[in-house]
Coordinates of C-alpha atoms and ligand atoms in Angstrom, one line a residue:
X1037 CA 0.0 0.0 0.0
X1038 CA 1.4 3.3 -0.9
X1039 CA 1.5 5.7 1.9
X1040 CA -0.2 9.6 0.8
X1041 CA 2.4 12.1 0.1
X1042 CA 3.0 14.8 2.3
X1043 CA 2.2 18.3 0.8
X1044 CA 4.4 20.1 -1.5
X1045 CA 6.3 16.4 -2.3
X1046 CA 6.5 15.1 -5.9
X1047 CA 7.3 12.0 -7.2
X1048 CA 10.7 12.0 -7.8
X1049 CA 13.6 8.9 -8.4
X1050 CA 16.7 9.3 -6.3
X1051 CA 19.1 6.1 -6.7
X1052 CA 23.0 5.8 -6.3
X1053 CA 26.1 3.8 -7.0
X1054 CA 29.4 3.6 -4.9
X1055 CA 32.7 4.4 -7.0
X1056 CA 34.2 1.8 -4.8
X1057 CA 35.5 0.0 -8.1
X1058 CA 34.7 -0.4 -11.5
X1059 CA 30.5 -1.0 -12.3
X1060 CA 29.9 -4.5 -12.8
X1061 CA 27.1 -6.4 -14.6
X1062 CA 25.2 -6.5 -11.6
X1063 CA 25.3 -3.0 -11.1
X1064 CA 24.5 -2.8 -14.7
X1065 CA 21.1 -5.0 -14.3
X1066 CA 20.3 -5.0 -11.1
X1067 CA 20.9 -0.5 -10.6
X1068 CA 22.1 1.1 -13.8
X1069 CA 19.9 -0.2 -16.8
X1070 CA 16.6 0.8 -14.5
X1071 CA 17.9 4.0 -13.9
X1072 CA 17.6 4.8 -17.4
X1073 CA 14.3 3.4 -18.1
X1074 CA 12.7 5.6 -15.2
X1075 CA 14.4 8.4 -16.5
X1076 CA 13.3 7.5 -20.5
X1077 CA 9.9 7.3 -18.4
X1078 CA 10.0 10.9 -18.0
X1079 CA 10.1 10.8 -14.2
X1080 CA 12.6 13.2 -12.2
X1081 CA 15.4 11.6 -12.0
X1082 CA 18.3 12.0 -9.2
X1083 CA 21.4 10.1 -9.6
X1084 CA 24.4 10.3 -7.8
X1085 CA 27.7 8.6 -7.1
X1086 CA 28.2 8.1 -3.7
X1087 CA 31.7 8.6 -2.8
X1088 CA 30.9 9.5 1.2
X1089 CA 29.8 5.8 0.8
X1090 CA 32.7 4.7 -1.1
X1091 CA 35.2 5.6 2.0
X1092 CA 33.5 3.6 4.6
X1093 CA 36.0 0.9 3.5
X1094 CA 39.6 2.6 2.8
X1095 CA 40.0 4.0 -0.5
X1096 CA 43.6 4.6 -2.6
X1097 CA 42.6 7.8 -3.1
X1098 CA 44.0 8.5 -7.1
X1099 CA 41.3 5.4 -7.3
X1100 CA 38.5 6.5 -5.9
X1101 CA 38.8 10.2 -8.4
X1102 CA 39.2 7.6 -11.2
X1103 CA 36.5 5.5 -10.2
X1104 CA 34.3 7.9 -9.4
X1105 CA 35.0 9.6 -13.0
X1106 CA 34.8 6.0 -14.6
X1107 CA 31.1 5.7 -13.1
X1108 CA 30.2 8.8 -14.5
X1109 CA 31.3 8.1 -17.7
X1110 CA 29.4 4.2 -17.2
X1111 CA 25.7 5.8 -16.6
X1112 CA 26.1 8.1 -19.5
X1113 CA 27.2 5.7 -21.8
X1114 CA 24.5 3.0 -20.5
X1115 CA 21.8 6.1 -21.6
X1116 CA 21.4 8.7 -19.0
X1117 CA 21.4 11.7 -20.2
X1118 CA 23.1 14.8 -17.9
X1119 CA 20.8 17.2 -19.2
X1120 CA 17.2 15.1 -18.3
X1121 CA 18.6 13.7 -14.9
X1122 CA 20.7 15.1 -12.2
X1123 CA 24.2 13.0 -12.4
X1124 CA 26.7 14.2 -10.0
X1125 CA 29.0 13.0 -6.6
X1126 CA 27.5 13.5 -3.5
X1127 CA 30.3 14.7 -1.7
X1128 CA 30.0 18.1 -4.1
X1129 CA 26.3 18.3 -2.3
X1130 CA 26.8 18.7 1.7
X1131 CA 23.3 18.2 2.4
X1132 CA 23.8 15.0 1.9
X1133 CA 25.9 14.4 5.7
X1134 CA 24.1 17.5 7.3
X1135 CA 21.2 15.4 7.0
X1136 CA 23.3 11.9 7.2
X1137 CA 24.4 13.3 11.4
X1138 CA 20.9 14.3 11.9
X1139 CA 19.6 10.7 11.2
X1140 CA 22.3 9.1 13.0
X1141 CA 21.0 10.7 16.1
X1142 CA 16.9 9.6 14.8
X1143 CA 17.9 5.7 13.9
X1144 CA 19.1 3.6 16.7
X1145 CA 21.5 1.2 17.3
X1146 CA 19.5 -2.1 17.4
X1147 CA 18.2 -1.0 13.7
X1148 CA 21.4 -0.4 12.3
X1149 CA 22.8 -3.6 14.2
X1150 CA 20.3 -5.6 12.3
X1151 CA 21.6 -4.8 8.8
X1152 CA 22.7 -8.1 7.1
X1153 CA 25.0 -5.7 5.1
X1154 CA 27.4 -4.7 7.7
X1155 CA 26.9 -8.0 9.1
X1156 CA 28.3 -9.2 5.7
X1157 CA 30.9 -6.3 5.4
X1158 CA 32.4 -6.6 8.6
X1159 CA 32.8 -10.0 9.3
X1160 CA 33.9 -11.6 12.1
X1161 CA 36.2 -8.4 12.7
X1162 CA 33.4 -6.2 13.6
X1163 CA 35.7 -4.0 16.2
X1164 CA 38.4 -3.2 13.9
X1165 CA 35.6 -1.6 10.7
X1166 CA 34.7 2.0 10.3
X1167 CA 31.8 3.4 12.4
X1168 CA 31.0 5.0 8.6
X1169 CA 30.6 1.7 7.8
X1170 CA 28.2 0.8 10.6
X1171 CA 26.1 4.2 9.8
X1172 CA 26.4 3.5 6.2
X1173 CA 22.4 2.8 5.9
X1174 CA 21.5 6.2 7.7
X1175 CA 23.7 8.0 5.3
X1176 CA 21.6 6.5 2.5
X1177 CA 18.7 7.3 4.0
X1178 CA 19.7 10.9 3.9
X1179 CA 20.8 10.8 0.3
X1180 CA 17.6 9.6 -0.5
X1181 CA 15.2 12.0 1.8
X1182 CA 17.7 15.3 0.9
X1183 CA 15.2 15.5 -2.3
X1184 CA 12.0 14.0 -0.6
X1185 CA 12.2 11.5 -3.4
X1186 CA 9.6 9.1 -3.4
X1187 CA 10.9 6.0 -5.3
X1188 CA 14.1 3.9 -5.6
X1189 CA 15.0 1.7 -8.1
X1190 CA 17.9 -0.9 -6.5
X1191 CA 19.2 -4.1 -6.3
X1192 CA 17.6 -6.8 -4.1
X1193 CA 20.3 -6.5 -1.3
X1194 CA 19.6 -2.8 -0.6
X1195 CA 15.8 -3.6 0.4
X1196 CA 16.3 -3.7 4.1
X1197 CA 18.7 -0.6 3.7
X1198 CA 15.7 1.1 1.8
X1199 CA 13.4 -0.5 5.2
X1200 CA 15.4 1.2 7.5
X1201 CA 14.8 4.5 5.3
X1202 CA 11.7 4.3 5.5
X1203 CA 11.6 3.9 9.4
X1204 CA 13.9 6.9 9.3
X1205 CA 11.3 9.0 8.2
X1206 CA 8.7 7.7 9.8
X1207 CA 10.0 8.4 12.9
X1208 CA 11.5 11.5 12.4
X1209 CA 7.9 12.6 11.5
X1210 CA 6.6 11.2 14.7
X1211 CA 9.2 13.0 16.6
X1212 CA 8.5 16.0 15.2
X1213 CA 5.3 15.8 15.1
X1214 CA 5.2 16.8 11.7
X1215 CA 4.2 15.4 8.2
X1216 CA 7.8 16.0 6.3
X1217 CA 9.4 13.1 4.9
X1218 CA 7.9 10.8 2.1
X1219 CA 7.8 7.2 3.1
X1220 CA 9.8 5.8 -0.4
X1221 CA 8.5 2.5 -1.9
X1222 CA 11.6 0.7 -3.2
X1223 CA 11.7 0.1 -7.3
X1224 CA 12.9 -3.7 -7.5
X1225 CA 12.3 -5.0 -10.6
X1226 CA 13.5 -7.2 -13.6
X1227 CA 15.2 -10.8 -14.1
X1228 CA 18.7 -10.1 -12.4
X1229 CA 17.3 -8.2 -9.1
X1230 CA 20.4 -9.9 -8.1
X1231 CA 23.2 -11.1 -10.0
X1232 CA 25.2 -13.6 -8.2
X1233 CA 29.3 -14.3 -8.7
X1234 CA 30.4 -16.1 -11.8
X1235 CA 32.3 -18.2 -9.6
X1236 CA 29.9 -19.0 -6.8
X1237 CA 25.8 -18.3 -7.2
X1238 CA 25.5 -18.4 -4.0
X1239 CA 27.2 -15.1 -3.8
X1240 CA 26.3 -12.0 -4.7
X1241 CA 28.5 -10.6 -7.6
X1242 CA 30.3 -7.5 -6.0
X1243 CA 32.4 -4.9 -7.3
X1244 CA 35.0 -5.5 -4.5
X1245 CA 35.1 -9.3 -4.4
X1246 CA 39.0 -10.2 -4.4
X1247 CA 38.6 -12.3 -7.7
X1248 CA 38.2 -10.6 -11.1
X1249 CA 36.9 -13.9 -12.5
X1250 CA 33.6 -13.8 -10.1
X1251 CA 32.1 -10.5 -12.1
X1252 CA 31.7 -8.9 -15.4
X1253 CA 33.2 -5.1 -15.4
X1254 CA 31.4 -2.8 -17.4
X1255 CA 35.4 -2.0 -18.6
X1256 CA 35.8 -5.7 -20.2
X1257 CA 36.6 -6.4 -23.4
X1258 CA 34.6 -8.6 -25.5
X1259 CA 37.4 -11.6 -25.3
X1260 CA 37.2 -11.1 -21.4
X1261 CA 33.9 -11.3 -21.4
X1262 CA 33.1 -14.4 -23.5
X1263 CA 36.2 -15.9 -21.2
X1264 CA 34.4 -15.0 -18.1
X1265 CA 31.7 -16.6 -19.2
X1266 CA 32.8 -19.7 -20.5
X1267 CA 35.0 -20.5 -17.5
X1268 CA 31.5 -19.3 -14.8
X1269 CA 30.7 -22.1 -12.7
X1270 CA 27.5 -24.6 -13.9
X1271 CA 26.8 -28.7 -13.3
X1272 CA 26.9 -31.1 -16.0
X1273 CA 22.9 -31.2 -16.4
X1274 CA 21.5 -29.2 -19.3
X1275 CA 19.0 -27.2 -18.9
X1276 CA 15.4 -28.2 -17.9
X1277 CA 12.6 -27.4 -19.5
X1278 CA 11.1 -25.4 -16.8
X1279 CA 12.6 -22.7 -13.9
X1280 CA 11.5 -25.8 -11.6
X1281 CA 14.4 -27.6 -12.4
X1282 CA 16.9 -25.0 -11.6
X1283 CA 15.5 -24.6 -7.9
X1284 CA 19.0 -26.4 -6.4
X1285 CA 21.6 -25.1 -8.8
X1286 CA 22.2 -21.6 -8.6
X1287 CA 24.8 -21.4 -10.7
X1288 CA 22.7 -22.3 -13.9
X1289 CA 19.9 -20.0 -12.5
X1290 CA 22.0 -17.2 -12.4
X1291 CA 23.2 -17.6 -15.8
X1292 CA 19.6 -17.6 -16.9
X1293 CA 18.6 -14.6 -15.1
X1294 CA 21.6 -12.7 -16.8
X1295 CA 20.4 -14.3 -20.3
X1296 CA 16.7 -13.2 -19.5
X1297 CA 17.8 -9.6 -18.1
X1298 CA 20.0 -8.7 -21.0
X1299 CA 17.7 -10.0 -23.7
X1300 CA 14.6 -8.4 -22.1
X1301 CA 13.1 -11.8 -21.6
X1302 CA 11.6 -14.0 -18.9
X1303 CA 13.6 -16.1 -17.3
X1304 CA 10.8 -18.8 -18.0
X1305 CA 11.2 -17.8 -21.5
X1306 CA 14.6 -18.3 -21.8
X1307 CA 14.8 -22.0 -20.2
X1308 CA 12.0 -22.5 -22.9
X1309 CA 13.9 -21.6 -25.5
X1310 CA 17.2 -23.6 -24.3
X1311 CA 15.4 -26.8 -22.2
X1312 CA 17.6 -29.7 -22.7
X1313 CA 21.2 -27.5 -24.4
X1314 CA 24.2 -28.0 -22.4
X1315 CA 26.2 -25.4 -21.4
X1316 CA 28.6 -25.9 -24.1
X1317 CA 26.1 -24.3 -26.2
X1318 CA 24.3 -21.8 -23.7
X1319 CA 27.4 -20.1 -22.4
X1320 CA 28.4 -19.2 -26.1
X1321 CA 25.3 -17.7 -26.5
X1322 CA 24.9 -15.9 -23.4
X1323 CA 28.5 -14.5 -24.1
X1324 CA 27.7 -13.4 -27.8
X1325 CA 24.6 -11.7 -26.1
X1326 CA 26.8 -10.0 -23.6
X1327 CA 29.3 -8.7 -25.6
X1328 CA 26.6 -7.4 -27.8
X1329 CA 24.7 -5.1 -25.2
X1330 CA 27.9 -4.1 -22.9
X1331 CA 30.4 -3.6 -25.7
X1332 CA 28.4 -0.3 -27.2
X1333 CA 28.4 0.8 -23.8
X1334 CA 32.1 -0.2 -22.6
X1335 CA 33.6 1.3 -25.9
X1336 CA 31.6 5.0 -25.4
X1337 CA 32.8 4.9 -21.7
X1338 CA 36.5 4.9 -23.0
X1339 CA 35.4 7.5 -25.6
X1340 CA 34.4 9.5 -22.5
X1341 CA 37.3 8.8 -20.1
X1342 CA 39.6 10.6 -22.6
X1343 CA 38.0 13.6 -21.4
X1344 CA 37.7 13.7 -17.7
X1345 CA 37.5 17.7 -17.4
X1346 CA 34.0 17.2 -19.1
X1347 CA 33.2 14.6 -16.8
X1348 CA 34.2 16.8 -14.0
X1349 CA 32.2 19.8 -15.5
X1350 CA 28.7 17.7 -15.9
X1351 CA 29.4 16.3 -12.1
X1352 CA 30.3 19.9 -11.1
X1353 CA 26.8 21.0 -12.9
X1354 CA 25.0 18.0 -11.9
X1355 CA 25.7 19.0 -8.4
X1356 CA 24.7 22.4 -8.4
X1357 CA 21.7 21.2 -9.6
X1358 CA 21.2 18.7 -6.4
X1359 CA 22.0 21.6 -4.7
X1360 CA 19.4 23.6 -5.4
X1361 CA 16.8 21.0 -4.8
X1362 CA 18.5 19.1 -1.4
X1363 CA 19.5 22.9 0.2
X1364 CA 16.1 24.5 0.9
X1365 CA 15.3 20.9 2.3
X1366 CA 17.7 20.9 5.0
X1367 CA 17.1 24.0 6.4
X1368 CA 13.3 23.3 6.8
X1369 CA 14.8 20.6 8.9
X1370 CA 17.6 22.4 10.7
X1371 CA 14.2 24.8 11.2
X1372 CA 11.9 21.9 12.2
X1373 CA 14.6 20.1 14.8
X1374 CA 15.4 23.9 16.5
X1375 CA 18.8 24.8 14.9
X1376 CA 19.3 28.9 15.4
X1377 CA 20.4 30.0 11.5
X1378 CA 21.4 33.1 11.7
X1379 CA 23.6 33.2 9.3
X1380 CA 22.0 33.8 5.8
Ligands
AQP1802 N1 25.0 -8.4 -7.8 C1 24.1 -7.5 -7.9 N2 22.9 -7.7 -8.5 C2 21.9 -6.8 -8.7 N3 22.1 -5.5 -8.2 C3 23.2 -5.2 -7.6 N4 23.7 -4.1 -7.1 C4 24.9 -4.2 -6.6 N5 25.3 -5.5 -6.8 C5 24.3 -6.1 -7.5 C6 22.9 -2.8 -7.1 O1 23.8 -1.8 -7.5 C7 23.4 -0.6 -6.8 C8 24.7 0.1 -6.3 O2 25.3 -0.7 -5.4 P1 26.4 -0.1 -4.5 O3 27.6 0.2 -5.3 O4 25.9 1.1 -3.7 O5 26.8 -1.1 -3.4 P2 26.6 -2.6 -3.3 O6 25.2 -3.0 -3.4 O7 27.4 -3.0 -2.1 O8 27.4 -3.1 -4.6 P3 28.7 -3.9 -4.8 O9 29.0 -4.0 -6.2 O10 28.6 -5.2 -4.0 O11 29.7 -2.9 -4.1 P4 30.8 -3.2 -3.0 O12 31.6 -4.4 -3.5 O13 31.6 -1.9 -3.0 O14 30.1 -3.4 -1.8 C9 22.4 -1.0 -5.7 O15 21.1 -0.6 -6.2 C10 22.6 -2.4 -5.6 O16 21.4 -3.1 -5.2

């Protein structure tokens, strides 16, 4: 059930990507490739690279500029335009942690103890991890509520992040006794919601997973890719004729989900099309299908990166644009919590 807007809100799409590495496919399917279609939708569209993010693990800092330019240059050449949506790195927009500190003192431990992210993240050395890292979800939630936006289109493993968001907001709207903050439904959609590692489907594939083999960079070359590909973990069993039959091997079911995702089919479709092939002859054709959709985009992002003052100049615009809409929303909050600004 969607909950009503509070007054003066609009629906508006705010969704982000960290530069903490190169995009992968799953980014690609499970982030990037939405991202476009809500923006070809003609909703507002808000997109940002979230560097803050990026440092809750440590970043080599010359990578983190040229990752967070290589993003940039990934979402333009997967389709979205600078000029329709807002495309820029949210440490240029400083509403993003004004408001970040203010919901680190409205969330509370226990919720941000529960997230199976840090859980993930951290590890077994839980003591020895950034407290960014730990308030990573409340962060996000203030990326997200800076522009009131109302929907986000993500991966499966950010729902419970996008959970907590929404308990952000509904408590900081109970505290302050005050209708403010939109409650934002989650956009989840598609066959690769989540893309799982070449080299283990019961993993998700990550951009920081130690092994270059597990994921597909949105940076490969078509001979890398069909390599990937061809050396991805399966079984010996072709493929059933029905999704039924992949239910204990996840390594074939992911491979169909990518097929399905890319081509724009069902995954039912596409074990339809392919019940009883072996792998010799569906990896071949899931590879000639990836190298046909990434290479487009993987050839203009090199096209782009030659030019990373105009990369900097559309993040540079794109966040004075964010600007503009986050800035008058924070100071109705530093207004609404009691914070004197006398200043302006
Ligand atoms: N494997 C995936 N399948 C589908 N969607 C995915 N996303 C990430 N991995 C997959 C979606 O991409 C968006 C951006 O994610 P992020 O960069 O903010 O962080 P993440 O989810 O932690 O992604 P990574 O690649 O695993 O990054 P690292 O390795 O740095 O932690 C989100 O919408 C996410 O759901």
């Amino acid at each position: 059930m969607t909950t009503p807007l509070p007054a003066g809100v609009t629906p508006r799409i705010f969704s982000g990507i960290q530069p903490s590495g190169g995009l992968t496919l799953g980014n690609y399917l499970g982030a990037l490739k939405r991202f476009v279609e809500k923006q070809d939708e003609g909703i507002e569209t808000v997109y940002c690279l979230v560097d803050m993010h990026a440092i809750t693990v440590w970043q080599d800092p010359a990578k983190l500029r040229h990752a967070t330019r290589e993003a940039a240059a990934g979402f333009i050449a997967a389709g979205i335009d600078p000029a329709r949506s807002i495309l820029f790195n949210q440490s240029q927009v400083t509403a993003h942690v004004e408001l970040g500190w203010i919901f680190n003192c409205v969330a509370r431990m226990g919720w941000m103890g529960r997230m199976t992210q840090f859980k993930d993240k951290a590890g077994k050395n839980s003591e020895n991890v950034s407290l960014g890292l730990f308030a990573y979800p409340a962060l996000m939630a203030a990326d997200i509520l800076a522009y009131r936006a109302t929907m986000v289109p993500v991966g499966e493993d950010q729902k419970q992040h996008l959970e907590l968001c929404r308990d952000i907001a509904i408590k900081f709207n109970n505290d302050y006794k005050v209708d403010f903050f939109p409650v934002v439904e989650p956009i989840i959609e598609g066959a690769a919601t989540r893309v799982m590692s070449l080299r283990d489907g019961t993993k998700k594939m990550s951009k920081s997973d130690p092994s270059d083999q597990s994921r597909i960079n949105l940076t490969d070359d078509a001979d890398t890719i069909a390599a990937k590909i061809r050396k991805a973990k399966t079984d010996p069993e072709p493929l059933p004729d029905s999704l039924e039959g992949l239910k204990d091997r996840p390594e074939a079911r992911n491979l169909v989900n990518i097929y399905a995702a890319l081509a724009g089919a069902t995954p039912d479709a596409v074990v339809g099309e392919y019940a009883g092939a072996q792998f010799g002859k569906f990896k071949p054709a899931l590879a000639d299908l990836a190298v046909a959709k990434l290479s487009p985009i993987t050839t203009e992002m090199t096209r782009l990166m030659a030019d990373p003052a105009e990369i900097d100049r559309i993040l540079g615009a794109g966040a004075e644009r964010a600007e503009t809409l986050a800035r008058p929303v924070v100071e109705q909050v530093y207004d609404i919590v009691g914070m004197i600004r006398s200043r302006r």
